[in-house]
Amino acid sequence: MQDLNKRFVERDRNWHPPAYAPGYKTSVPRSPQQALVSMQQPSVSELSGPDFRHLRMGPHDNDLLLNFREDPSLSGAAGLPVGERIIMFGRVVDQFGKPVPHTLVEMWQANAGGRYRHKNDRYLAPLDPGFGGVGRTLTDEQGWYRFRTIKPGPYPWPNDPNSWRPSHIHVSVMGPSISTRLITQMYFEGDPLIPLCPIVHTLKDPDAVETMIGHLDMARSKPMDCLAYRFDLVVRGELQTYFENQ
Amino acid sequence: MLRETASQTAGPYVHIGLALASAGNPTRDEEIWNEMAKPEAEGEHIEVVGTVIDGNGDLVRDAFLEAWQADANGVYQPEFDLEKPFNSFGRTATTFDHGSEWSLKTIKPGQVTHPNGRPMAPHINLAIFARGINIQLQTRLYFEDEREANAACPVLSRIESPTRRQTLIAKREEVDGKVRYRFDIKLQGEGETVFFDF
């Protein structure tokens, strides 16, 4: 069944970062100069999207403390990554507050020293033999997701002479269709690097920046084990259309 | 009404999260990747390849792409399952290896109906993410050998400039008896690919 009786709330492209944001230098040659062509009437091609409930995940796909452990039979602290142990969790809802169940949430990040496990990352901070930096999960019936990881470190990058990314976790969410597809970054509440970052500054509205902040949640932390950060994701709202073509 | 979570660039290391093999990292048992059609899938088997080029004419060697297309009968198959012969969804990437081309192994999609009742020409929806791209760019790939359907496509015809429509047409090539379509994406400048808002 291809349900055409729906549409998604229009994306506010003044809220999102513009393509061309010269403070973030790589956007200069990678931003279109022509206007986007708006589809006044999206079709099933835009209104549908993949459902990942049949993707077979591993038992530790959402647990970055364990999913790169060289020897899974190790017990105790052996082979665990170095860094601040945290739970990152939250809820995926749409703009009307409706939970988005069974949707794919993926994340990737640097290690505690700000080094990515990627062959192009040549930052001198070392790799952590116990840390890969990638996770994925599906939201539950109520739209909740959860990862366990270590808090990533900031890292320098060649933008301004002395630019540093704030600690961040890249977050990818599919939502109910390719129209809701979103990739963002979670920053950590109170990080003084946030207001200095040219990538954060691609957003004009401070309220939009606020949507990317993960908040410390002591109630969800685990005493003597790990802290917790809550990061809710809001995807475009889904509406039913009743009077199309009449 | 709540505001949508703001988009940010996928950054230079998107591959470690969403394209593990191309980052040179170990993969999990099941990955979402670029083999959308297995040999037994119904339809005309094709490969779709291309590069991503920036406003200076240079190759973008760290792009990540997602594809969404109908099956050979023009029906979307939302249920992603690697055991099925065909999946409507796929991912690919350009890297510093392999000539910096992305590639999808798929089948040629059938026609899908537009809400106005007219058929749209066969197409693949593509989203492009990369360092320097603050919110994904959404485009459509059409096929050079579908001239009649392309001319009648209600979405292609919405593009005011006929010259710009051509940026969405993949070129057919035959390589070792296999059909391949080439679709180079130009992010900016002369021959800039059409990107959509929907």
Coordinates of C-alpha atoms in Angstrom, one line a residue, chain A residues 2 4 9 11-13 15-21 24 26-46 48-52 54-56 61 68 93-97 104 106-109 116-121 132-136 155 165 170 172 174 178-185 187 199-200 202-203 208 211-212 231-236 245, chain B residues 1-18 20-26 28-32 53-56 59-64 66 68 74-83 89 91 95-97 112-117 120 123 125 127 129-138 140 155 158-160 164 187-190 192-198:
Chain A
Q2 CA 1.3 3.4 -0.9
L4 CA -0.6 9.2 -0.4
V9 CA 5.2 19.8 7.6
R11 CA 11.0 22.1 6.3
D12 CA 11.9 25.6 7.6
R13 CA 15.1 26.3 5.7
W15 CA 15.9 27.4 10.9
H16 CA 18.2 24.8 9.4
P17 CA 21.7 26.0 8.3
P18 CA 21.9 27.5 4.8
A19 CA 24.0 25.6 2.2
Y20 CA 26.3 28.5 1.9
A21 CA 27.8 29.5 5.3
Y24 CA 32.4 27.1 7.7
T26 CA 34.2 23.8 3.1
S27 CA 30.6 24.9 2.5
V28 CA 31.8 27.6 0.1
P29 CA 32.6 25.3 -2.8
R30 CA 30.0 22.7 -1.8
S31 CA 26.9 24.8 -1.7
P32 CA 24.6 25.1 -4.7
Q33 CA 24.2 28.5 -6.2
Q34 CA 20.9 27.8 -7.9
A35 CA 17.6 27.8 -5.9
L36 CA 16.2 24.5 -4.8
V37 CA 13.3 23.3 -7.0
S38 CA 10.3 23.0 -4.7
M39 CA 7.9 20.1 -5.2
Q40 CA 4.6 21.5 -4.5
Q41 CA 3.1 18.1 -4.5
P42 CA 5.4 15.4 -3.2
S43 CA 4.8 12.0 -4.5
V44 CA 5.1 8.5 -3.0
S45 CA 8.8 8.8 -3.9
E46 CA 9.2 11.4 -1.2
S48 CA 7.7 6.8 1.7
G49 CA 11.0 5.5 3.2
P50 CA 12.7 2.4 4.5
D51 CA 11.6 0.4 7.6
F52 CA 14.5 -1.3 9.3
H54 CA 14.1 -6.6 9.7
L55 CA 17.7 -5.4 9.8
R56 CA 19.5 -7.9 12.0
D61 CA 25.3 -2.5 18.3
F68 CA 34.9 -2.9 19.7
V93 CA 9.1 12.4 18.2
D94 CA 7.6 14.4 15.3
Q95 CA 6.7 18.1 15.4
F96 CA 3.3 17.2 16.8
G97 CA 4.9 15.4 19.7
L104 CA 16.7 3.7 12.9
E106 CA 22.7 5.7 14.2
M107 CA 25.6 7.5 15.7
W108 CA 29.4 7.9 15.3
Q109 CA 32.0 9.8 17.2
Y116 CA 38.3 9.1 15.0
R117 CA 38.9 5.6 13.9
H118 CA 39.2 6.6 10.2
K119 CA 42.2 6.3 8.0
N120 CA 42.1 10.0 7.1
D121 CA 42.2 11.2 10.7
G132 CA 35.4 1.9 17.5
G133 CA 33.0 4.8 17.8
V134 CA 29.9 3.6 15.9
G135 CA 26.4 2.6 17.1
R136 CA 23.0 1.9 15.9
Y155 CA 39.5 18.0 18.3
R165 CA 35.1 21.2 17.4
H170 CA 27.0 12.6 15.1
S172 CA 21.4 10.1 12.1
M174 CA 15.5 8.1 9.4
I178 CA 13.0 10.1 3.2
S179 CA 11.4 13.5 3.8
T180 CA 12.1 13.2 7.5
R181 CA 15.7 12.0 7.0
L182 CA 18.0 14.0 9.3
I183 CA 21.7 14.0 10.2
T184 CA 22.7 16.3 13.1
Q185 CA 25.2 16.5 15.9
Y187 CA 26.7 18.7 21.7
I199 CA 29.8 24.6 12.2
V200 CA 27.4 25.4 15.1
T202 CA 26.0 27.8 10.5
L203 CA 22.7 28.1 12.4
A208 CA 17.9 26.1 16.8
T211 CA 17.8 21.6 19.7
M212 CA 21.3 20.0 19.3
F231 CA 19.0 14.1 23.6
D232 CA 15.5 14.1 22.1
L233 CA 15.1 14.3 18.3
V234 CA 12.3 16.0 16.5
V235 CA 11.5 15.0 12.9
R236 CA 9.1 16.7 10.6
N245 CA -7.1 17.1 -6.0
Chain B
M1 CA 4.2 22.7 17.1
L2 CA 7.7 21.6 18.0
R3 CA 10.6 22.8 15.8
E4 CA 12.5 20.2 13.9
T5 CA 16.0 19.3 15.3
A6 CA 18.4 21.3 13.3
S7 CA 20.6 19.7 10.7
Q8 CA 24.4 19.6 10.8
T9 CA 26.9 18.5 8.3
A10 CA 27.8 14.7 8.4
G11 CA 31.4 15.8 8.5
P12 CA 34.6 14.2 7.2
Y13 CA 34.2 10.9 9.0
V14 CA 30.6 10.0 8.2
H15 CA 31.9 6.7 6.7
I16 CA 32.9 5.3 10.1
G17 CA 29.2 5.6 11.2
L18 CA 27.3 4.9 8.0
L20 CA 32.0 1.2 7.7
A21 CA 33.7 -0.8 5.0
S22 CA 34.6 2.2 3.0
A23 CA 36.3 3.7 6.1
G24 CA 38.5 0.6 6.3
N25 CA 36.8 -0.5 9.5
P26 CA 35.4 -3.9 10.5
R28 CA 28.9 -5.8 11.4
D29 CA 27.0 -8.9 10.3
E30 CA 24.5 -6.8 8.4
E31 CA 25.2 -3.4 6.9
I32 CA 23.1 -1.2 4.8
I53 CA 32.2 17.5 -8.0
D54 CA 32.5 20.7 -6.1
G55 CA 32.4 24.3 -7.3
N56 CA 36.1 24.3 -8.2
L59 CA 36.2 15.6 -6.8
V60 CA 34.5 15.3 -3.5
R61 CA 36.1 12.3 -2.0
D62 CA 34.3 12.1 1.3
A63 CA 30.6 12.1 0.2
F64 CA 27.9 9.7 1.5
E66 CA 21.5 7.4 0.1
W68 CA 15.5 5.3 -2.6
G74 CA 7.2 0.8 -9.8
V75 CA 6.4 -0.3 -6.2
Y76 CA 8.4 0.9 -3.2
Q77 CA 9.6 -1.9 -0.9
P78 CA 9.9 -0.2 2.4
E79 CA 10.7 -3.3 4.4
F80 CA 14.4 -3.4 4.4
D81 CA 15.6 -7.0 4.6
L82 CA 19.0 -8.2 3.3
E83 CA 17.5 -11.6 2.7
F89 CA 17.0 1.6 0.0
R91 CA 23.8 3.6 0.6
T95 CA 36.3 7.9 -0.8
F96 CA 39.9 8.6 -1.5
D97 CA 40.2 5.2 -3.2
V112 CA 5.6 5.5 -10.2
T113 CA 2.4 7.5 -10.3
H114 CA 2.4 11.2 -9.3
P115 CA -0.4 12.4 -7.1
N116 CA -1.8 14.2 -10.1
G117 CA -2.5 10.8 -11.7
M120 CA 6.6 9.9 -13.4
H123 CA 13.9 7.7 -11.3
N125 CA 15.9 9.6 -5.3
A127 CA 20.4 12.3 -0.9
F129 CA 25.7 14.2 2.6
A130 CA 29.3 15.3 3.1
R131 CA 31.6 17.6 4.9
G132 CA 30.7 21.2 3.9
I133 CA 27.1 20.2 3.2
N134 CA 25.0 21.6 6.1
I135 CA 21.8 19.9 5.2
Q136 CA 21.5 17.0 2.7
L137 CA 21.0 17.8 -0.9
Q138 CA 18.1 15.9 -2.5
R140 CA 16.6 12.6 -8.6
V155 CA 8.4 16.5 -11.8
R158 CA 8.4 21.4 -13.0
I159 CA 12.0 22.5 -13.5
E160 CA 11.7 25.8 -15.3
R164 CA 18.9 22.3 -16.0
L187 CA 27.3 20.7 -6.3
Q188 CA 27.9 24.2 -7.6
G189 CA 28.6 26.3 -10.7
E190 CA 28.4 25.4 -14.3
E192 CA 25.0 22.5 -11.3
T193 CA 22.8 19.5 -10.5
V194 CA 19.2 20.4 -9.7
F195 CA 18.4 19.9 -6.0
F196 CA 14.9 19.6 -4.7
D197 CA 13.0 20.8 -1.6
F198 CA 10.1 18.6 -0.6

